[in-house]
Amino acid sequence: AFVRFFENVSQEELEQFVADFGPFEGLGGYGYAPLVYAEDMDEYVARVRESEPGYQVFGVDAEGNRRPVEPRPQYAPLEVFAPPEAFGVPPRGLDIMSEPVRRAAVQELERTHAIAVTPFLQMLGQPNADGFLIFGPVVGGDGTVRGVVTAPIDLSLLLEAQIPNELHGLFTWVLTDLAEPSTIGTALTAEHVVFEDLVTVGTRVWRVQVAAIHPPGTQGIFDSGFSLPIGVTGSMISALLVVLCLQ
């Protein structure tokens, strides 16, 4: 219900709303970006600066580096975001449509009015392309998409935090985006894959694979005793990805 009224939510209100959830490692936060046409951009920035004098719209490149906004017919600047920093970087003012991968996801959302998910990408302030963005539509009374709600997710941080400590060091995992294909994780030895599953994340299909790490001194012999806990770990990863896209 809160999302339905994002167009009238202040930064302070969003921060309080998100704080009630508590921290969730790997989830950078939640934000709202209106869709703004080029001819309305100056008026939009002036309106936001009435309450946030330092507000500035900026772009980003494929490596997550900040850059000036280039002229385009349409923009999607993050107006509010909570917590104020995502993975150590303040994202408010980021024009989501300044970078082609993010822009394609927003345009898909405009066409379908459904959740859209980016391929794996490098986010602001992050050294590796091991994250993705979820976008949800905010639809006006006339049935058109007026803006997007977004959540950046760092998969490496997320899985490291959510997998039980006693399982760390026993397995390695890979996520493959079948549409690209691109992968996140460590290369696997096919014969040691204990768990494999296909997960639909928004409009994308990911293959989840989990394999055992050889215990010291086994000289590459696979210990079948690890099959159950590692299979459970794979199930947890799949379930966690599904739950994230339902939030």
PDB file of C-alpha atoms in Angstrom:
ATOM      1  CA  ALA A   1       0.000   0.000   0.000  1.00  0.00           C
ATOM      2  CA  PHE A   2       2.885   2.344   0.763  1.00  0.00           C
ATOM      3  CA  VAL A   3       4.242   1.910  -2.766  1.00  0.00           C
ATOM      4  CA  ARG A   4       0.970   3.123  -4.289  1.00  0.00           C
ATOM      5  CA  PHE A   5       1.569   6.570  -2.777  1.00  0.00           C
ATOM      6  CA  PHE A   6       5.281   6.905  -3.593  1.00  0.00           C
ATOM      7  CA  GLU A   7       4.704  10.070  -5.595  1.00  0.00           C
ATOM      8  CA  ASN A   8       3.873  11.910  -2.367  1.00  0.00           C
ATOM      9  CA  VAL A   9       6.436  10.298  -0.041  1.00  0.00           C
ATOM     10  CA  SER A  10       9.199  12.422   1.465  1.00  0.00           C
ATOM     11  CA  GLN A  11      12.750  11.236   2.067  1.00  0.00           C
ATOM     12  CA  GLU A  12      12.144  11.259   5.835  1.00  0.00           C
ATOM     13  CA  GLU A  13       8.952   9.202   5.542  1.00  0.00           C
ATOM     14  CA  LEU A  14      10.646   6.615   3.356  1.00  0.00           C
ATOM     15  CA  GLU A  15      13.611   6.342   5.724  1.00  0.00           C
ATOM     16  CA  GLN A  16      11.252   5.692   8.644  1.00  0.00           C
ATOM     17  CA  PHE A  17       9.285   3.143   6.631  1.00  0.00           C
ATOM     18  CA  VAL A  18      12.426   1.231   5.612  1.00  0.00           C
ATOM     19  CA  ALA A  19      13.928   1.461   9.114  1.00  0.00           C
ATOM     20  CA  ASP A  20      10.932  -0.462  10.452  1.00  0.00           C
ATOM     21  CA  PHE A  21      12.093  -3.478   8.417  1.00  0.00           C
ATOM     22  CA  GLY A  22      15.554  -3.455   9.968  1.00  0.00           C
ATOM     23  CA  PRO A  23      18.820  -4.078   8.054  1.00  0.00           C
ATOM     24  CA  PHE A  24      18.953  -6.812   5.409  1.00  0.00           C
ATOM     25  CA  GLU A  25      22.499  -7.592   4.290  1.00  0.00           C
ATOM     26  CA  GLY A  26      22.888  -7.477   0.509  1.00  0.00           C
ATOM     27  CA  LEU A  27      19.819  -5.290  -0.058  1.00  0.00           C
ATOM     28  CA  GLY A  28      20.958  -1.744  -0.744  1.00  0.00           C
ATOM     29  CA  GLY A  29      17.585  -0.177   0.069  1.00  0.00           C
ATOM     30  CA  TYR A  30      14.432   1.029  -1.646  1.00  0.00           C
ATOM     31  CA  GLY A  31      13.936   4.052  -3.860  1.00  0.00           C
ATOM     32  CA  TYR A  32      11.440   5.815  -6.087  1.00  0.00           C
ATOM     33  CA  ALA A  33      12.204   7.456  -9.441  1.00  0.00           C
ATOM     34  CA  PRO A  34       9.533   9.334 -11.421  1.00  0.00           C
ATOM     35  CA  LEU A  35       9.609   9.200 -15.201  1.00  0.00           C
ATOM     36  CA  VAL A  36      10.409  12.739 -16.358  1.00  0.00           C
ATOM     37  CA  TYR A  37      10.322  13.959 -19.956  1.00  0.00           C
ATOM     38  CA  ALA A  38      13.146  16.213 -21.128  1.00  0.00           C
ATOM     39  CA  GLU A  39      10.913  19.288 -21.433  1.00  0.00           C
ATOM     40  CA  ASP A  40       9.843  18.893 -17.780  1.00  0.00           C
ATOM     41  CA  MET A  41      13.288  18.265 -16.291  1.00  0.00           C
ATOM     42  CA  ASP A  42      14.144  21.817 -15.185  1.00  0.00           C
ATOM     43  CA  GLU A  43      10.763  22.213 -13.483  1.00  0.00           C
ATOM     44  CA  TYR A  44      11.176  18.824 -11.772  1.00  0.00           C
ATOM     45  CA  VAL A  45      14.626  19.637 -10.365  1.00  0.00           C
ATOM     46  CA  ALA A  46      13.435  23.043  -9.165  1.00  0.00           C
ATOM     47  CA  ARG A  47      10.515  21.421  -7.326  1.00  0.00           C
ATOM     48  CA  VAL A  48      12.702  18.859  -5.553  1.00  0.00           C
ATOM     49  CA  ARG A  49      15.238  21.538  -4.563  1.00  0.00           C
ATOM     50  CA  GLU A  50      12.530  23.401  -2.665  1.00  0.00           C
ATOM     51  CA  SER A  51      12.903  20.753   0.041  1.00  0.00           C
ATOM     52  CA  GLU A  52      16.344  19.377  -0.906  1.00  0.00           C
ATOM     53  CA  PRO A  53      18.528  22.333  -1.990  1.00  0.00           C
ATOM     54  CA  GLY A  54      21.509  20.138  -2.920  1.00  0.00           C
ATOM     55  CA  TYR A  55      19.569  17.738  -5.127  1.00  0.00           C
ATOM     56  CA  GLN A  56      21.360  17.064  -8.414  1.00  0.00           C
ATOM     57  CA  VAL A  57      20.628  14.609 -11.214  1.00  0.00           C
ATOM     58  CA  PHE A  58      23.598  12.580 -12.460  1.00  0.00           C
ATOM     59  CA  GLY A  59      24.267   9.611 -14.715  1.00  0.00           C
ATOM     60  CA  VAL A  60      26.243   6.404 -14.384  1.00  0.00           C
ATOM     61  CA  ASP A  61      28.238   4.243 -16.805  1.00  0.00           C
ATOM     62  CA  ALA A  62      28.362   0.445 -17.136  1.00  0.00           C
ATOM     63  CA  GLU A  63      31.063   0.226 -14.434  1.00  0.00           C
ATOM     64  CA  GLY A  64      28.969   2.153 -11.930  1.00  0.00           C
ATOM     65  CA  ASN A  65      31.003   5.362 -12.252  1.00  0.00           C
ATOM     66  CA  ARG A  66      29.262   8.696 -11.857  1.00  0.00           C
ATOM     67  CA  ARG A  67      29.057  10.925 -14.932  1.00  0.00           C
ATOM     68  CA  PRO A  68      27.068  13.933 -16.204  1.00  0.00           C
ATOM     69  CA  VAL A  69      23.592  13.317 -17.592  1.00  0.00           C
ATOM     70  CA  GLU A  70      23.392  13.296 -21.374  1.00  0.00           C
ATOM     71  CA  PRO A  71      20.388  14.730 -23.290  1.00  0.00           C
ATOM     72  CA  ARG A  72      17.626  12.161 -23.821  1.00  0.00           C
ATOM     73  CA  PRO A  73      13.851  12.244 -24.327  1.00  0.00           C
ATOM     74  CA  GLN A  74      13.123  10.706 -20.907  1.00  0.00           C
ATOM     75  CA  TYR A  75      14.785  10.394 -17.496  1.00  0.00           C
ATOM     76  CA  ALA A  76      14.189   8.441 -14.286  1.00  0.00           C
ATOM     77  CA  PRO A  77      16.032  10.270 -11.462  1.00  0.00           C
ATOM     78  CA  LEU A  78      15.970   8.714  -7.985  1.00  0.00           C
ATOM     79  CA  GLU A  79      13.987  11.230  -5.958  1.00  0.00           C
ATOM     80  CA  VAL A  80      13.957   9.382  -2.636  1.00  0.00           C
ATOM     81  CA  PHE A  81      16.038   6.462  -1.409  1.00  0.00           C
ATOM     82  CA  ALA A  82      16.380   4.795   1.974  1.00  0.00           C
ATOM     83  CA  PRO A  83      18.641   4.216   3.703  1.00  0.00           C
ATOM     84  CA  PRO A  84      20.416   7.344   2.385  1.00  0.00           C
ATOM     85  CA  GLU A  85      23.380   5.276   1.136  1.00  0.00           C
ATOM     86  CA  ALA A  86      23.388   2.044  -0.885  1.00  0.00           C
ATOM     87  CA  PHE A  87      26.584   0.062  -0.293  1.00  0.00           C
ATOM     88  CA  GLY A  88      28.342   3.221   0.907  1.00  0.00           C
ATOM     89  CA  VAL A  89      27.246   5.518  -1.945  1.00  0.00           C
ATOM     90  CA  PRO A  90      24.369   8.062  -1.834  1.00  0.00           C
ATOM     91  CA  PRO A  91      22.250   7.204  -4.919  1.00  0.00           C
ATOM     92  CA  ARG A  92      19.688  10.037  -4.751  1.00  0.00           C
ATOM     93  CA  GLY A  93      19.653  11.929  -8.042  1.00  0.00           C
ATOM     94  CA  LEU A  94      20.893   8.968 -10.080  1.00  0.00           C
ATOM     95  CA  ASP A  95      19.164   8.913 -13.458  1.00  0.00           C
ATOM     96  CA  ILE A  96      18.404   5.197 -13.766  1.00  0.00           C
ATOM     97  CA  MET A  97      17.918   5.542 -17.514  1.00  0.00           C
ATOM     98  CA  SER A  98      21.393   7.011 -18.071  1.00  0.00           C
ATOM     99  CA  GLU A  99      22.927   3.529 -18.493  1.00  0.00           C
ATOM    100  CA  PRO A 100      21.691   1.137 -21.232  1.00  0.00           C
ATOM    101  CA  VAL A 101      21.103  -1.989 -19.092  1.00  0.00           C
ATOM    102  CA  ARG A 102      19.076  -0.146 -16.464  1.00  0.00           C
ATOM    103  CA  ARG A 103      17.251   1.823 -19.156  1.00  0.00           C
ATOM    104  CA  ALA A 104      16.199  -1.364 -20.973  1.00  0.00           C
ATOM    105  CA  ALA A 105      14.675  -2.754 -17.756  1.00  0.00           C
ATOM    106  CA  VAL A 106      12.684   0.435 -17.151  1.00  0.00           C
ATOM    107  CA  GLN A 107      11.442   0.480 -20.738  1.00  0.00           C
ATOM    108  CA  GLU A 108      10.380  -3.159 -20.409  1.00  0.00           C
ATOM    109  CA  LEU A 109       8.447  -2.239 -17.255  1.00  0.00           C
ATOM    110  CA  GLU A 110       6.725   0.603 -19.118  1.00  0.00           C
ATOM    111  CA  ARG A 111       5.532  -1.849 -21.773  1.00  0.00           C
ATOM    112  CA  THR A 112       4.445  -4.666 -19.460  1.00  0.00           C
ATOM    113  CA  HIS A 113       3.406  -2.852 -16.243  1.00  0.00           C
ATOM    114  CA  ALA A 114       5.133  -5.749 -14.427  1.00  0.00           C
ATOM    115  CA  ILE A 115       8.246  -6.233 -12.317  1.00  0.00           C
ATOM    116  CA  ALA A 116      11.447  -6.025 -14.358  1.00  0.00           C
ATOM    117  CA  VAL A 117      14.897  -7.261 -13.352  1.00  0.00           C
ATOM    118  CA  THR A 118      18.232  -6.255 -14.866  1.00  0.00           C
ATOM    119  CA  PRO A 119      20.940  -8.689 -15.905  1.00  0.00           C
ATOM    120  CA  PHE A 120      23.875  -8.927 -13.504  1.00  0.00           C
ATOM    121  CA  LEU A 121      25.642  -5.573 -13.371  1.00  0.00           C
ATOM    122  CA  GLN A 122      28.123  -3.416 -11.483  1.00  0.00           C
ATOM    123  CA  MET A 123      26.412  -1.041  -9.098  1.00  0.00           C
ATOM    124  CA  LEU A 124      27.489   2.289  -7.657  1.00  0.00           C
ATOM    125  CA  GLY A 125      30.564   1.902  -5.459  1.00  0.00           C
ATOM    126  CA  GLN A 126      30.911  -1.849  -6.096  1.00  0.00           C
ATOM    127  CA  PRO A 127      34.039  -3.434  -7.640  1.00  0.00           C
ATOM    128  CA  ASN A 128      32.351  -6.411  -9.329  1.00  0.00           C
ATOM    129  CA  ALA A 129      29.363  -7.096 -11.576  1.00  0.00           C
ATOM    130  CA  ASP A 130      27.647  -9.258  -8.950  1.00  0.00           C
ATOM    131  CA  GLY A 131      24.421  -7.353  -8.385  1.00  0.00           C
ATOM    132  CA  PHE A 132      21.105  -6.658 -10.020  1.00  0.00           C
ATOM    133  CA  LEU A 133      18.213  -4.210  -9.750  1.00  0.00           C
ATOM    134  CA  ILE A 134      14.525  -4.971  -9.294  1.00  0.00           C
ATOM    135  CA  PHE A 135      12.038  -2.436 -10.690  1.00  0.00           C
ATOM    136  CA  GLY A 136       8.341  -2.236  -9.902  1.00  0.00           C
ATOM    137  CA  PRO A 137       5.853   0.041 -11.699  1.00  0.00           C
ATOM    138  CA  VAL A 138       4.035   2.945 -10.062  1.00  0.00           C
ATOM    139  CA  VAL A 139       0.906   3.399 -12.188  1.00  0.00           C
ATOM    140  CA  GLY A 140      -1.159   6.585 -12.288  1.00  0.00           C
ATOM    141  CA  GLY A 141      -4.931   6.898 -12.373  1.00  0.00           C
ATOM    142  CA  ASP A 142      -4.853   7.063 -16.168  1.00  0.00           C
ATOM    143  CA  GLY A 143      -3.197   3.637 -16.362  1.00  0.00           C
ATOM    144  CA  THR A 144       0.228   4.883 -17.445  1.00  0.00           C
ATOM    145  CA  VAL A 145       3.470   4.185 -15.599  1.00  0.00           C
ATOM    146  CA  ARG A 146       4.384   7.355 -13.696  1.00  0.00           C
ATOM    147  CA  GLY A 147       7.569   6.068 -12.066  1.00  0.00           C
ATOM    148  CA  VAL A 148       9.429   3.063 -10.726  1.00  0.00           C
ATOM    149  CA  VAL A 149      10.213   1.628  -7.321  1.00  0.00           C
ATOM    150  CA  THR A 150      13.647   0.054  -7.259  1.00  0.00           C
ATOM    151  CA  ALA A 151      15.846  -2.073  -5.007  1.00  0.00           C
ATOM    152  CA  PRO A 152      19.562  -2.741  -5.676  1.00  0.00           C
ATOM    153  CA  ILE A 153      20.842  -6.147  -4.540  1.00  0.00           C
ATOM    154  CA  ASP A 154      24.425  -7.361  -4.113  1.00  0.00           C
ATOM    155  CA  LEU A 155      24.171 -11.136  -4.517  1.00  0.00           C
ATOM    156  CA  SER A 156      27.580 -11.930  -3.039  1.00  0.00           C
ATOM    157  CA  LEU A 157      26.801 -10.012   0.162  1.00  0.00           C
ATOM    158  CA  LEU A 158      23.290 -11.402   0.277  1.00  0.00           C
ATOM    159  CA  LEU A 159      24.232 -15.065   0.029  1.00  0.00           C
ATOM    160  CA  GLU A 160      27.217 -14.751   2.339  1.00  0.00           C
ATOM    161  CA  ALA A 161      24.972 -13.277   5.029  1.00  0.00           C
ATOM    162  CA  GLN A 162      21.995 -15.611   4.611  1.00  0.00           C
ATOM    163  CA  ILE A 163      23.748 -18.982   4.335  1.00  0.00           C
ATOM    164  CA  PRO A 164      24.375 -20.518   7.809  1.00  0.00           C
ATOM    165  CA  ASN A 165      27.958 -20.110   9.043  1.00  0.00           C
ATOM    166  CA  GLU A 166      28.473 -23.857   9.440  1.00  0.00           C
ATOM    167  CA  LEU A 167      28.007 -24.308   5.684  1.00  0.00           C
ATOM    168  CA  HIS A 168      30.553 -21.689   4.618  1.00  0.00           C
ATOM    169  CA  GLY A 169      33.628 -23.330   3.176  1.00  0.00           C
ATOM    170  CA  LEU A 170      31.773 -26.517   2.216  1.00  0.00           C
ATOM    171  CA  PHE A 171      30.348 -25.377  -1.102  1.00  0.00           C
ATOM    172  CA  THR A 172      30.674 -23.024  -4.030  1.00  0.00           C
ATOM    173  CA  TRP A 173      27.847 -21.610  -6.132  1.00  0.00           C
ATOM    174  CA  VAL A 174      27.146 -20.142  -9.543  1.00  0.00           C
ATOM    175  CA  LEU A 175      24.131 -18.220 -10.828  1.00  0.00           C
ATOM    176  CA  THR A 176      23.727 -18.075 -14.599  1.00  0.00           C
ATOM    177  CA  ASP A 177      21.382 -15.675 -16.378  1.00  0.00           C
ATOM    178  CA  LEU A 178      20.181 -17.843 -19.259  1.00  0.00           C
ATOM    179  CA  ALA A 179      19.208 -14.865 -21.416  1.00  0.00           C
ATOM    180  CA  GLU A 180      22.704 -13.340 -21.562  1.00  0.00           C
ATOM    181  CA  PRO A 181      24.318 -15.722 -20.591  1.00  0.00           C
ATOM    182  CA  SER A 182      26.304 -14.201 -17.742  1.00  0.00           C
ATOM    183  CA  THR A 183      27.347 -15.697 -14.433  1.00  0.00           C
ATOM    184  CA  ILE A 184      28.080 -14.770 -10.836  1.00  0.00           C
ATOM    185  CA  GLY A 185      30.070 -17.053  -8.576  1.00  0.00           C
ATOM    186  CA  THR A 186      32.978 -19.474  -8.760  1.00  0.00           C
ATOM    187  CA  ALA A 187      33.558 -21.912 -11.603  1.00  0.00           C
ATOM    188  CA  LEU A 188      32.207 -25.374 -10.815  1.00  0.00           C
ATOM    189  CA  THR A 189      33.398 -28.874 -11.632  1.00  0.00           C
ATOM    190  CA  ALA A 190      30.373 -30.384 -13.328  1.00  0.00           C
ATOM    191  CA  GLU A 191      30.659 -33.831 -11.735  1.00  0.00           C
ATOM    192  CA  HIS A 192      30.557 -32.311  -8.247  1.00  0.00           C
ATOM    193  CA  VAL A 193      27.361 -30.271  -8.725  1.00  0.00           C
ATOM    194  CA  VAL A 194      25.039 -31.380  -5.929  1.00  0.00           C
ATOM    195  CA  PHE A 195      22.127 -29.024  -6.580  1.00  0.00           C
ATOM    196  CA  GLU A 196      20.732 -27.428  -9.729  1.00  0.00           C
ATOM    197  CA  ASP A 197      17.531 -25.451 -10.188  1.00  0.00           C
ATOM    198  CA  LEU A 198      15.907 -22.893 -12.479  1.00  0.00           C
ATOM    199  CA  VAL A 199      14.509 -19.793 -10.788  1.00  0.00           C
ATOM    200  CA  THR A 200      12.316 -17.166 -12.430  1.00  0.00           C
ATOM    201  CA  VAL A 201      13.351 -13.725 -11.183  1.00  0.00           C
ATOM    202  CA  GLY A 202      10.991 -11.138 -12.593  1.00  0.00           C
ATOM    203  CA  THR A 203      11.173 -11.692 -16.352  1.00  0.00           C
ATOM    204  CA  ARG A 204      14.538 -13.477 -16.219  1.00  0.00           C
ATOM    205  CA  VAL A 205      15.393 -17.143 -15.713  1.00  0.00           C
ATOM    206  CA  TRP A 206      18.476 -17.992 -13.657  1.00  0.00           C
ATOM    207  CA  ARG A 207      20.138 -21.366 -13.227  1.00  0.00           C
ATOM    208  CA  VAL A 208      21.301 -21.993  -9.661  1.00  0.00           C
ATOM    209  CA  GLN A 209      24.125 -24.516  -9.244  1.00  0.00           C
ATOM    210  CA  VAL A 210      25.840 -25.522  -6.004  1.00  0.00           C
ATOM    211  CA  ALA A 211      28.859 -27.845  -5.756  1.00  0.00           C
ATOM    212  CA  ALA A 212      30.894 -29.330  -2.934  1.00  0.00           C
ATOM    213  CA  ILE A 213      34.377 -28.119  -2.075  1.00  0.00           C
ATOM    214  CA  HIS A 214      36.770 -31.017  -1.508  1.00  0.00           C
ATOM    215  CA  PRO A 215      37.753 -31.371   2.141  1.00  0.00           C
ATOM    216  CA  PRO A 216      41.514 -30.993   2.806  1.00  0.00           C
ATOM    217  CA  GLY A 217      43.447 -34.206   2.200  1.00  0.00           C
ATOM    218  CA  THR A 218      40.836 -35.893   0.008  1.00  0.00           C
ATOM    219  CA  GLN A 219      42.896 -35.387  -3.186  1.00  0.00           C
ATOM    220  CA  GLY A 220      39.830 -34.481  -5.196  1.00  0.00           C
ATOM    221  CA  ILE A 221      37.646 -37.334  -3.974  1.00  0.00           C
ATOM    222  CA  PHE A 222      34.074 -36.155  -3.550  1.00  0.00           C
ATOM    223  CA  ASP A 223      32.599 -36.766  -0.108  1.00  0.00           C
ATOM    224  CA  SER A 224      28.961 -37.762  -0.609  1.00  0.00           C
ATOM    225  CA  GLY A 225      28.260 -36.831   3.022  1.00  0.00           C
ATOM    226  CA  PHE A 226      28.129 -33.207   1.930  1.00  0.00           C
ATOM    227  CA  SER A 227      25.263 -33.809  -0.516  1.00  0.00           C
ATOM    228  CA  LEU A 228      22.424 -33.156   1.921  1.00  0.00           C
ATOM    229  CA  PRO A 229      23.634 -29.876   3.524  1.00  0.00           C
ATOM    230  CA  ILE A 230      24.747 -28.502   0.178  1.00  0.00           C
ATOM    231  CA  GLY A 231      21.484 -29.507  -1.453  1.00  0.00           C
ATOM    232  CA  VAL A 232      19.662 -27.674   1.331  1.00  0.00           C
ATOM    233  CA  THR A 233      21.895 -24.657   0.681  1.00  0.00           C
ATOM    234  CA  GLY A 234      20.893 -24.675  -2.987  1.00  0.00           C
ATOM    235  CA  SER A 235      17.234 -24.794  -2.035  1.00  0.00           C
ATOM    236  CA  MET A 236      17.778 -21.823   0.297  1.00  0.00           C
ATOM    237  CA  ILE A 237      19.414 -19.793  -2.477  1.00  0.00           C
ATOM    238  CA  SER A 238      16.561 -20.512  -4.894  1.00  0.00           C
ATOM    239  CA  ALA A 239      13.904 -19.683  -2.306  1.00  0.00           C
ATOM    240  CA  LEU A 240      15.682 -16.497  -1.259  1.00  0.00           C
ATOM    241  CA  LEU A 241      15.812 -15.200  -4.841  1.00  0.00           C
ATOM    242  CA  VAL A 242      12.098 -15.871  -5.304  1.00  0.00           C
ATOM    243  CA  VAL A 243      11.198 -14.137  -2.020  1.00  0.00           C
ATOM    244  CA  LEU A 244      13.247 -11.061  -2.947  1.00  0.00           C
ATOM    245  CA  CYS A 245      11.206 -10.531  -6.082  1.00  0.00           C
ATOM    246  CA  LEU A 246       7.928 -10.897  -4.209  1.00  0.00           C
ATOM    247  CA  GLN A 247       8.728  -8.143  -1.681  1.00  0.00           C
TER     248      GLN A 247
END
